Tab-separated table of C-alpha atoms in Angstrom:
chain	number	residue	atom	x	y	z
A	1	MET	CA	84.512	52.482	17.182
A	2	SER	CA	84.984	48.760	16.291
A	3	TRP	CA	81.754	46.889	16.500
A	4	THR	CA	83.268	44.336	19.057
A	5	ARG	CA	83.789	47.260	21.533
A	6	ARG	CA	80.200	48.302	21.598
A	7	ARG	CA	78.673	48.232	25.076
A	8	GLU	CA	75.554	46.588	23.811
A	9	ILE	CA	77.328	43.295	23.331
A	10	PRO	CA	78.219	42.573	26.870
A	11	ILE	CA	74.819	43.802	28.024
A	12	VAL	CA	73.061	41.431	25.704
A	13	ILE	CA	75.349	38.439	26.689
A	14	TYR	CA	74.533	39.185	30.318
A	15	ILE	CA	70.731	39.616	29.939
A	16	VAL	CA	70.503	36.362	27.740
A	17	SER	CA	72.608	34.328	29.920
A	18	MET	CA	70.971	35.406	33.263
A	19	ILE	CA	67.483	34.859	32.085
A	20	PHE	CA	68.313	31.486	30.621
A	21	ILE	CA	69.853	30.463	33.932
A	22	LEU	CA	67.016	31.826	35.861
A	23	PHE	CA	64.320	30.169	33.520
A	24	SER	CA	66.325	26.854	33.781
A	25	ASP	CA	66.600	26.825	37.653
A	26	TYR	CA	62.813	27.656	37.957
A	27	THR	CA	61.446	25.284	35.354
A	28	GLY	CA	64.074	22.466	35.530
A	29	LEU	CA	64.236	22.706	31.491
A	30	MET	CA	67.471	23.103	29.711
A	31	LYS	CA	69.454	22.018	32.583
A	32	ASP	CA	72.280	20.881	30.291
A	33	THR	CA	72.852	24.281	28.641
A	34	SER	CA	72.681	26.042	32.007
A	35	THR	CA	75.396	23.786	33.298
A	36	VAL	CA	77.492	24.478	30.237
A	37	MET	CA	77.056	28.224	30.777
A	38	LEU	CA	78.038	27.945	34.574
A	39	THR	CA	80.952	25.654	33.818
A	40	SER	CA	82.111	28.301	31.176
A	41	VAL	CA	82.075	30.893	33.955
A	42	ILE	CA	84.426	28.657	36.048
A	43	VAL	CA	86.822	28.417	33.164
A	44	ILE	CA	86.827	32.151	32.485
A	45	VAL	CA	87.506	32.806	36.161
A	46	ALA	CA	90.370	30.542	36.056
A	47	PHE	CA	91.662	32.462	32.979
A	48	THR	CA	91.505	35.500	34.899
A	49	PHE	CA	94.243	34.305	36.948
A	50	ILE	CA	96.420	34.028	33.993
A	51	LEU	CA	95.419	37.732	33.127
A	52	GLY	CA	96.493	38.613	36.526
A	53	LEU	CA	99.773	36.817	36.063
A	54	ILE	CA	100.615	38.576	32.715
A	55	GLN	CA	99.833	41.953	34.472
A	56	LEU	CA	101.977	41.148	37.443
A	57	GLY	CA	104.897	40.086	35.035
A	58	ARG	CA	104.524	43.235	33.093
A	59	LEU	CA	104.557	45.610	36.132
A	60	HIS	CA	107.504	44.001	37.668
A	61	ILE	CA	109.536	43.504	34.689
A	62	SER	CA	108.922	47.135	33.878
A	63	ARG	CA	110.229	47.986	37.222
A	64	ILE	CA	113.377	45.825	37.035
A	65	GLN	CA	114.162	47.242	33.429
A	66	LYS	CA	113.850	50.933	34.591
A	67	LEU	CA	115.584	50.351	37.857
A	68	LYS	CA	112.493	51.974	39.676
A	69	THR	CA	112.398	52.228	43.504
A	70	ASP	CA	112.500	48.926	45.448
A	71	TRP	CA	113.286	47.020	42.131
A	72	PRO	CA	115.157	44.334	44.036
A	73	TYR	CA	111.775	43.281	45.555
A	74	SER	CA	110.359	42.945	42.194
A	75	VAL	CA	113.277	40.586	41.374
A	76	LEU	CA	112.597	38.710	44.712
A	77	LEU	CA	108.795	38.539	43.779
A	78	LEU	CA	109.228	37.007	40.202
A	79	ALA	CA	112.174	34.498	41.294
A	80	THR	CA	109.720	33.518	44.114
A	81	PHE	CA	106.918	32.887	41.805
A	82	ILE	CA	108.785	30.850	39.268
A	83	ILE	CA	110.490	28.828	42.061
A	84	TYR	CA	107.065	28.011	43.418
A	85	LEU	CA	105.487	27.466	40.091
A	86	ILE	CA	108.274	24.769	39.411
A	87	LEU	CA	107.751	23.156	42.840
A	88	ILE	CA	104.040	22.891	42.379
A	89	TYR	CA	104.342	21.473	38.838
A	90	TYR	CA	106.581	18.752	40.081
A	91	ARG	CA	105.114	18.243	43.594
A	92	GLY	CA	106.840	15.805	45.850
A	93	THR	CA	109.281	16.459	48.792
A	94	PRO	CA	110.597	19.877	47.632
A	95	TYR	CA	107.028	21.225	47.562
A	96	ASN	CA	106.047	19.659	50.698
A	97	LEU	CA	109.145	21.323	52.328
A	98	ALA	CA	108.603	24.702	50.942
A	99	LEU	CA	105.054	24.542	52.110
A	100	THR	CA	105.984	23.541	55.533
A	101	LEU	CA	108.875	25.572	56.186
A	102	VAL	CA	108.352	28.739	54.028
A	103	PHE	CA	104.927	29.338	52.873
A	104	THR	CA	102.973	28.383	55.885
A	105	PRO	CA	105.024	29.978	58.582
A	106	ILE	CA	105.089	33.156	56.616
A	107	ASN	CA	101.318	33.210	56.359
A	108	LEU	CA	100.818	32.488	59.958
A	109	VAL	CA	103.191	35.272	60.950
A	110	ILE	CA	101.283	37.693	58.614
A	111	ALA	CA	98.025	36.360	60.598
A	112	LEU	CA	99.592	37.592	64.054
A	113	ILE	CA	97.435	40.596	64.459
A	114	GLY	CA	96.963	40.303	68.170
A	115	PHE	CA	99.571	42.767	68.940
A	116	ARG	CA	98.189	45.328	66.802
A	117	GLU	CA	94.698	44.656	68.270
A	118	MET	CA	96.034	45.321	71.789
A	119	SER	CA	97.474	48.732	70.748
A	120	ILE	CA	94.228	49.621	68.933
A	121	LEU	CA	92.217	48.800	72.187
A	122	TYR	CA	94.615	50.686	74.325
A	123	HIS	CA	94.615	53.906	72.156
A	124	GLY	CA	91.267	53.705	70.761
A	125	ALA	CA	88.681	52.123	73.431
A	126	ARG	CA	88.081	55.360	75.237
A	127	ALA	CA	84.592	56.223	76.492
A	128	ARG	CA	84.289	59.631	74.980
A	129	ASN	CA	80.315	59.848	74.945
A	130	ILE	CA	77.556	57.501	76.099
A	131	TYR	CA	77.502	55.589	72.746
A	132	SER	CA	81.090	54.699	72.994
A	133	LEU	CA	80.690	53.599	76.446
A	134	LEU	CA	77.695	51.448	75.565
A	135	LEU	CA	79.900	49.915	72.668
A	136	ILE	CA	82.789	49.222	74.859
A	137	VAL	CA	80.484	47.576	77.685
A	138	SER	CA	78.848	45.460	75.168
A	139	ALA	CA	82.231	44.469	73.472
A	140	VAL	CA	83.547	43.565	76.871
A	141	ILE	CA	80.556	41.370	77.843
A	142	SER	CA	80.511	39.686	74.414
A	143	SER	CA	84.229	38.932	74.630
A	144	LEU	CA	83.926	37.454	78.007
A	145	TYR	CA	80.858	35.439	76.997
A	146	GLN	CA	83.237	33.727	74.275
A	147	ALA	CA	85.626	32.733	76.916
A	148	ALA	CA	85.466	29.872	79.435
A	149	ILE	CA	86.000	32.463	82.244
A	150	GLY	CA	82.942	34.154	81.237
A	151	ALA	CA	80.881	31.375	82.985
A	152	LEU	CA	82.534	32.370	86.274
A	153	ILE	CA	81.582	35.846	86.187
A	154	PRO	CA	77.892	36.441	87.396
A	155	GLY	CA	75.624	37.800	84.705
A	156	VAL	CA	78.017	37.599	81.765
A	157	ASN	CA	76.379	34.449	80.341
A	158	GLN	CA	72.883	35.889	80.503
A	159	LEU	CA	73.873	39.429	79.186
A	160	GLY	CA	75.983	37.798	76.544
A	161	SER	CA	73.464	35.392	75.337
A	162	TRP	CA	71.040	38.276	75.232
A	163	LEU	CA	73.084	40.433	73.289
A	164	ASN	CA	73.886	37.589	70.722
A	165	ASP	CA	70.378	36.585	70.489
A	166	VAL	CA	68.319	39.961	70.528
A	167	PRO	CA	70.214	43.076	69.259
A	168	ASN	CA	72.952	41.263	67.355
A	169	THR	CA	70.550	38.893	65.406
A	170	GLY	CA	68.211	41.618	64.948
A	171	VAL	CA	70.682	43.719	63.271
A	172	SER	CA	71.962	40.841	61.188
A	173	ARG	CA	68.662	40.087	59.881
A	174	ALA	CA	68.118	43.630	58.662
A	175	ILE	CA	71.579	43.610	57.085
A	176	ILE	CA	70.888	40.295	55.236
A	177	ILE	CA	67.486	41.469	54.137
A	178	ALA	CA	69.127	44.656	52.721
A	179	LEU	CA	71.850	42.854	51.180
A	180	GLY	CA	69.321	40.545	49.412
A	181	ILE	CA	67.132	43.484	48.095
A	182	GLY	CA	70.407	45.048	46.875
A	183	ILE	CA	71.339	42.181	45.158
A	184	ILE	CA	67.842	41.999	43.529
A	185	VAL	CA	68.008	45.748	42.623
A	186	ILE	CA	71.415	45.329	40.888
A	187	PHE	CA	70.081	42.217	38.995
A	188	VAL	CA	67.117	44.225	37.759
A	189	ARG	CA	69.369	47.187	36.770
A	190	GLY	CA	71.601	44.640	34.944
A	191	LEU	CA	68.538	43.267	33.201
A	192	LEU	CA	67.444	46.533	32.060
A	193	GLY	CA	70.910	47.734	31.010
A	194	LEU	CA	71.439	50.266	33.509
A	195	GLU	CA	74.017	48.596	35.498
A	196	LYS	CA	77.473	49.803	34.429
A	197	SER	CA	79.980	48.381	36.875
A	198	TYR	CA	80.548	44.973	35.170
A	199	LEU	CA	81.284	47.037	32.020
A	200	GLY	CA	84.115	48.798	33.695
A	201	GLU	CA	82.229	52.020	33.847
A	202	VAL	CA	81.549	54.011	36.901
B	1	MET	CA	103.842	59.640	82.576
B	2	ILE	CA	105.452	56.782	80.276
B	3	LYS	CA	106.243	57.990	76.881
B	4	ARG	CA	103.809	56.829	74.097
B	5	GLU	CA	106.283	54.811	72.124
B	6	TYR	CA	107.134	52.747	75.349
B	7	GLN	CA	103.247	52.304	76.305
B	8	ASP	CA	102.869	50.042	73.331
B	9	SER	CA	105.853	47.961	74.283
B	10	ILE	CA	104.595	47.479	77.873
B	11	VAL	CA	101.108	46.371	76.505
B	12	TYR	CA	102.894	43.886	74.159
B	13	ILE	CA	104.999	42.541	76.999
B	14	LEU	CA	102.114	42.187	79.366
B	15	PHE	CA	100.057	40.586	76.594
B	16	ILE	CA	102.889	37.886	76.028
B	17	PHE	CA	103.088	37.195	79.691
B	18	VAL	CA	99.351	36.835	80.177
B	19	ALA	CA	98.904	34.638	77.057
B	20	ILE	CA	101.708	32.179	78.124
B	21	LEU	CA	100.766	32.256	81.771
B	22	PRO	CA	98.401	29.221	81.563
B	23	VAL	CA	101.122	27.242	79.758
B	24	VAL	CA	103.366	27.563	82.718
B	25	TYR	CA	100.665	27.513	85.302
B	26	PRO	CA	97.388	25.843	84.271
B	27	LEU	CA	94.629	27.795	85.972
B	28	GLY	CA	92.016	24.895	85.987
B	29	ILE	CA	89.238	27.172	84.547
B	30	PRO	CA	86.168	24.710	84.343
B	31	ASN	CA	84.761	24.413	80.892
B	32	SER	CA	81.287	22.929	80.900
B	33	VAL	CA	79.747	21.655	77.607
B	34	THR	CA	77.074	23.902	76.050
B	35	PRO	CA	74.063	22.925	73.947
B	36	ALA	CA	75.737	24.527	71.004
B	37	ALA	CA	78.678	22.025	71.011
B	38	THR	CA	76.310	19.062	71.854
B	39	ASP	CA	73.990	19.878	68.806
B	40	TYR	CA	76.957	20.045	66.671
B	41	TYR	CA	78.317	16.941	67.684
B	42	ASN	CA	74.944	15.081	67.627
B	43	ALA	CA	74.207	16.276	64.176
B	44	ILE	CA	77.540	14.388	62.971
B	45	LYS	CA	76.716	11.473	65.128
B	46	GLY	CA	73.224	10.933	63.913
B	47	LEU	CA	74.245	10.603	60.138
B	48	PRO	CA	72.407	7.879	58.392
B	49	GLN	CA	73.989	4.787	56.934
B	50	GLY	CA	76.327	5.335	53.669
B	51	SER	CA	76.337	9.197	54.186
B	52	VAL	CA	78.831	11.202	52.257
B	53	VAL	CA	80.118	14.360	54.038
B	54	LEU	CA	81.190	17.341	52.067
B	55	ILE	CA	83.721	19.704	53.770
B	56	GLU	CA	84.026	22.895	52.117
B	57	VAL	CA	86.879	25.168	53.126
B	58	TYR	CA	86.656	28.765	52.560
B	59	SER	CA	89.581	29.828	54.930
B	60	ASP	CA	93.049	29.847	53.874
B	61	ILE	CA	96.371	28.662	55.782
B	62	ARG	CA	96.450	32.006	57.650
B	63	ALA	CA	93.176	30.930	59.613
B	64	TRP	CA	94.989	27.638	60.770
B	65	PHE	CA	95.091	28.551	64.478
B	66	THR	CA	91.553	29.985	64.587
B	67	MET	CA	89.610	27.759	62.022
B	68	GLY	CA	91.809	24.589	61.939
B	69	PRO	CA	91.252	23.089	65.398
B	70	SER	CA	87.419	22.853	64.963
B	71	THR	CA	87.678	21.162	61.564
B	72	VAL	CA	90.489	18.731	62.665
B	73	ALA	CA	88.168	17.781	65.633
B	74	THR	CA	85.374	17.204	63.363
B	75	ILE	CA	87.426	15.100	61.055
B	76	LYS	CA	88.350	13.042	64.274
B	77	GLN	CA	84.938	12.433	64.855
B	78	LEU	CA	84.158	11.335	61.202
B	79	ILE	CA	87.010	8.908	60.878
B	80	PRO	CA	85.935	6.403	63.311
B	81	MET	CA	82.368	6.541	61.726
B	82	ILE	CA	83.910	5.870	58.351
B	83	GLN	CA	86.099	3.150	59.573
B	84	GLY	CA	82.976	1.459	61.333
B	85	GLY	CA	81.217	1.666	58.254
B	86	GLN	CA	78.315	4.033	59.564
B	87	ILE	CA	79.221	6.498	56.873
B	88	LYS	CA	80.836	6.270	53.478
B	89	GLY	CA	83.526	9.198	53.712
B	90	ILE	CA	84.398	12.668	53.426
B	91	VAL	CA	85.195	14.947	50.423
B	92	PHE	CA	87.178	18.056	50.678
B	93	THR	CA	86.444	21.111	48.360
B	94	THR	CA	87.245	24.823	48.243
B	95	THR	CA	85.484	27.421	46.192
B	96	SER	CA	87.208	30.102	48.169
B	97	ASP	CA	88.325	33.460	46.579
B	98	ALA	CA	91.663	32.747	48.059
B	99	GLY	CA	92.002	30.084	45.397
B	100	PRO	CA	94.557	27.376	45.783
B	101	LEU	CA	95.593	29.066	49.122
B	102	SER	CA	92.969	26.955	50.865
B	103	ILE	CA	94.502	23.795	49.751
B	104	PRO	CA	97.586	24.071	52.311
B	105	LEU	CA	95.101	24.441	54.975
B	106	ILE	CA	93.124	21.351	53.754
B	107	GLU	CA	96.418	19.377	53.628
B	108	ARG	CA	97.472	20.531	56.999
B	109	MET	CA	94.080	19.301	58.704
B	110	ALA	CA	94.392	16.095	56.729
B	111	THR	CA	98.010	15.659	58.215
B	112	ALA	CA	96.952	16.634	61.675
B	113	THR	CA	94.249	14.031	61.588
B	114	ASP	CA	96.278	11.305	59.623
B	115	VAL	CA	93.578	10.906	57.218
B	116	SER	CA	95.872	9.347	54.395
B	117	SER	CA	96.905	6.365	56.557
B	118	LYS	CA	93.471	5.987	58.403
B	119	LEU	CA	91.490	6.081	55.294
B	120	LYS	CA	91.559	4.829	51.898
B	121	TYR	CA	91.906	7.719	49.163
B	122	GLY	CA	89.218	7.344	46.705
B	123	ASP	CA	87.022	5.073	48.669
B	124	GLN	CA	86.818	6.881	52.072
B	125	TRP	CA	88.086	10.430	51.290
B	126	ALA	CA	88.818	12.470	48.430
B	127	LEU	CA	90.222	15.973	47.833
B	128	MET	CA	88.676	17.788	44.874
B	129	GLY	CA	90.812	20.766	45.010
B	130	TRP	CA	89.951	24.402	44.170
B	131	ILE	CA	86.943	25.078	41.995
B	132	PRO	CA	87.157	28.628	40.677
B	133	GLY	CA	84.281	30.983	40.689
B	134	PHE	CA	83.190	31.261	44.176
B	135	GLU	CA	79.290	31.535	44.034
B	136	THR	CA	78.982	30.384	40.334
B	137	ALA	CA	80.989	27.311	41.249
B	138	GLN	CA	78.761	26.837	44.340
B	139	ALA	CA	75.718	27.126	41.903
B	140	GLN	CA	77.191	24.777	39.467
B	141	MET	CA	77.980	22.339	42.215
B	142	ALA	CA	74.369	22.578	43.408
B	143	GLN	CA	73.045	21.822	40.015
B	144	ASP	CA	75.475	19.348	38.480
B	145	PHE	CA	78.450	18.580	40.910
B	146	ARG	CA	80.181	16.234	38.327
B	147	ALA	CA	80.360	18.968	35.747
B	148	ALA	CA	81.738	21.456	38.298
B	149	VAL	CA	84.440	19.131	39.562
B	150	PRO	CA	85.334	16.636	36.888
B	151	ARG	CA	88.651	15.703	38.364
B	152	ASP	CA	90.087	15.660	41.957
B	153	TYR	CA	93.209	17.712	43.134
B	154	TYR	CA	95.434	14.985	41.852
B	155	GLY	CA	94.059	14.679	38.257
B	156	THR	CA	91.814	11.596	38.766
B	157	ALA	CA	88.654	11.715	37.029
B	158	ILE	CA	85.549	11.886	39.315
B	159	ASP	CA	84.410	8.569	37.655
B	160	GLN	CA	87.233	6.713	39.042
B	161	LEU	CA	86.443	7.799	42.588
B	162	PRO	CA	84.072	5.370	44.276
B	163	ILE	CA	83.187	7.679	47.186
B	164	LEU	CA	81.666	9.882	44.565
B	165	ASN	CA	79.629	7.345	42.904
B	166	GLY	CA	75.843	8.436	42.813
B	167	ILE	CA	76.862	12.066	43.671
B	168	LYS	CA	75.440	14.115	40.871
B	169	LYS	CA	74.501	17.249	42.705
B	170	ILE	CA	74.799	18.901	46.257
B	171	SER	CA	71.607	17.448	47.469
B	172	ASP	CA	73.176	13.961	47.143
B	173	PHE	CA	75.589	14.742	49.997
B	174	GLN	CA	73.972	14.126	53.357
B	175	LEU	CA	76.022	16.715	55.337
B	176	ILE	CA	78.004	19.786	54.206
B	177	ILE	CA	80.322	21.243	56.749
B	178	ILE	CA	81.410	24.735	55.725
B	179	ASN	CA	84.766	25.903	57.239
B	180	SER	CA	84.652	29.856	56.812
B	181	ASP	CA	86.093	33.055	58.465
B	182	SER	CA	83.723	35.143	56.299
B	183	ASN	CA	79.963	35.171	56.149
B	184	LEU	CA	78.151	32.481	54.746
B	185	ASP	CA	75.611	34.194	52.668
B	186	ALA	CA	76.625	32.781	49.257
B	187	TYR	CA	76.652	29.218	50.716
B	188	VAL	CA	73.173	29.753	52.075
B	189	ARG	CA	71.845	31.085	48.784
B	190	GLN	CA	73.241	28.344	46.756
B	191	TRP	CA	73.305	25.262	49.072
B	192	GLY	CA	70.780	26.119	51.793
B	193	GLY	CA	67.421	24.353	51.722
B	194	LYS	CA	68.660	21.781	49.006
B	195	GLY	CA	68.312	18.839	51.497
B	196	PRO	CA	71.666	18.202	53.290
B	197	LYS	CA	72.229	19.347	56.619
B	198	ILE	CA	74.746	22.292	56.891
B	199	LEU	CA	77.049	22.896	59.752
B	200	ALA	CA	79.252	25.867	60.036
B	201	ASN	CA	82.758	26.234	61.523
B	202	ILE	CA	82.827	29.933	61.687
B	203	ASP	CA	84.947	32.589	63.140
B	204	ILE	CA	83.306	34.385	66.309
B	205	SER	CA	83.171	37.601	64.181
B	206	VAL	CA	80.881	35.908	61.988
B	207	LEU	CA	78.424	34.379	64.614
B	208	ALA	CA	76.170	37.321	64.470
B	209	LEU	CA	75.569	37.266	60.726
B	210	THR	CA	75.180	33.469	61.065
B	211	LYS	CA	72.464	33.414	63.740
B	212	PRO	CA	69.435	34.368	61.523
B	213	TYR	CA	70.327	31.267	59.553
B	214	LEU	CA	70.395	29.082	62.512
B	215	ASP	CA	67.237	30.328	63.895
B	216	ARG	CA	65.429	29.422	60.944
B	217	GLY	CA	67.185	26.035	60.634
B	218	ILE	CA	68.721	26.762	57.320
B	219	ILE	CA	72.228	26.048	58.943
B	220	ASN	CA	71.743	23.302	61.516
B	221	GLY	CA	74.567	23.785	64.059
B	222	TYR	CA	77.712	25.933	64.512
B	223	MET	CA	81.412	25.732	65.997
B	224	THR	CA	83.511	28.560	66.834
B	225	PRO	CA	87.075	28.667	67.598
B	226	VAL	CA	88.762	27.879	71.146
B	227	LYS	CA	85.792	27.813	73.702
B	228	LEU	CA	83.205	25.924	71.843
B	229	THR	CA	85.851	23.735	69.987
B	230	SER	CA	87.288	22.684	73.408
B	231	GLU	CA	83.923	21.603	74.433
B	232	TYR	CA	83.678	19.677	71.159
B	233	GLU	CA	87.016	18.244	71.684
B	234	LYS	CA	85.668	16.983	75.181
B	235	LEU	CA	82.772	15.291	73.438
B	236	VAL	CA	84.851	13.541	70.681
B	237	GLY	CA	87.308	12.385	73.419
B	238	PHE	CA	90.686	14.188	72.847
B	239	SER	CA	92.543	17.363	73.991
B	240	GLY	CA	93.591	19.313	70.960
B	241	PHE	CA	94.226	23.024	70.138
B	242	GLY	CA	90.936	24.151	71.217
B	243	SER	CA	91.525	22.926	74.737
B	244	ALA	CA	95.090	23.954	74.870
B	245	LEU	CA	94.146	27.443	73.839
B	246	ASN	CA	91.156	27.610	75.943
B	247	GLU	CA	92.956	28.995	79.324
B	248	GLY	CA	94.870	31.353	77.212
B	249	GLN	CA	91.933	32.924	75.645
B	250	SER	CA	90.283	33.483	79.104
B	251	THR	CA	93.361	35.208	80.404
B	252	VAL	CA	93.786	37.366	77.380
B	253	GLN	CA	90.044	38.243	77.565
B	254	VAL	CA	90.587	39.446	81.226
B	255	TYR	CA	93.698	41.300	80.217
B	256	ILE	CA	91.748	43.027	77.454
B	257	VAL	CA	89.081	44.156	80.075
B	258	LEU	CA	91.742	45.412	82.430
B	259	LEU	CA	93.601	47.005	79.435
B	260	ILE	CA	90.384	49.020	78.451
B	261	ILE	CA	89.709	50.081	82.045
B	262	ALA	CA	93.277	51.189	82.349
B	263	ALA	CA	93.206	53.161	79.167
B	264	ASN	CA	90.011	54.905	80.234
B	265	VAL	CA	91.341	55.817	83.502
B	266	ILE	CA	94.545	57.371	81.732
B	267	TYR	CA	92.199	59.197	79.405
B	268	PHE	CA	89.969	60.902	81.975
B	269	ARG	CA	92.828	61.756	84.269
B	270	GLU	CA	94.546	63.405	81.281
B	271	ARG	CA	91.454	65.249	80.406
B	272	GLN	CA	91.048	66.487	83.882
B	273	ARG	CA	94.514	67.577	83.937
B	274	LYS	CA	94.204	69.514	80.751
B	275	LYS	CA	91.049	71.233	82.189
């Protein structure tokens, strides 16, 4: 195997840069180098979009060349991409029109999930046991609490406020603490070279 | 019994009817201002002289109807304060995972509030664009803002934007307003406790995860769509989308309750019939 593909190289890069940034954050020393490191990450993330673009192009061009199922959609995707790229590069009125008349309305229609939610509630919100009944009742109270009409229904404000402040907040605190501990664990595993997910290994 | 494929259609038709009912026949549901809206309003009103406000937008254009109105109302409160000289200006950024998809949302908010004609670009407001890297970008902005954002969205160097004179790191801003329909953990990790007040424009679904930070004072106020936004719009002194959708939200919530009751009645009747 080529030495550039050895696992140890990315592990060493990870450990050295993490320790350096931590050291800089806690001591305030070598801030300039730490800034360069963080800025490099921002640039690398931007380059990953180029990688994604190349992969997108390869996938869809291959589909078009081999006339696979739904290949016309691949043509549409690539054509739309190129048109948007040209519009964004030159900006001005055509870009604003495309944004206002095409891009934004399409995205807003995608965001219209209200109908699906109604269907899910109708078919799924069934009190099959005591736990689902509790869930439904608390969901109803929370929903009414968030609407202006909740103030007109006796008890909704008090119960909704209690649900928000006590069980909701308590569980959220537990989730946040668990997340924080998980982040620390993954970080320590990374420092010890045990974490493999960022190497692409399972 | 109505066929299943028709049941959904009936649910949808009733939903549309209930949602547009307040448009045709306003119900006049009273909407009193709650402490949460007052706290949010006062946090902005009490900004010290010369403050620079950072508005970080995580949501993308799909969240215009949910997240847009609250930030539009916020900008409408800020504009007179900038024009009157109380605060210096507003800076828009996005470190969103959605990347440049957040920019159309910012542009739409700017258009809705007429920022470009009411404020002078570069002196009173600036759009810094998308900074890739999400939490890494936020960490970099906290440590060295000028290195993280060397140019604005239009390519102008940061040194040529007077509004950002003296801004070297995140703690140099006096107020950060985060517009997000996702949880705020990364923002709290990187920007929390660094000095500036933080206000959160969040979706209702995220409120539970934000409450611990509110209780500890890491986040100093919050705004949620529709109900709270309509109260805030009342305080700012205009009727916007929040007020317009307020009654519709109430009627839809009542419809949801009745729908759940009806669904359970039908379910238990069918269960008894099968027995």
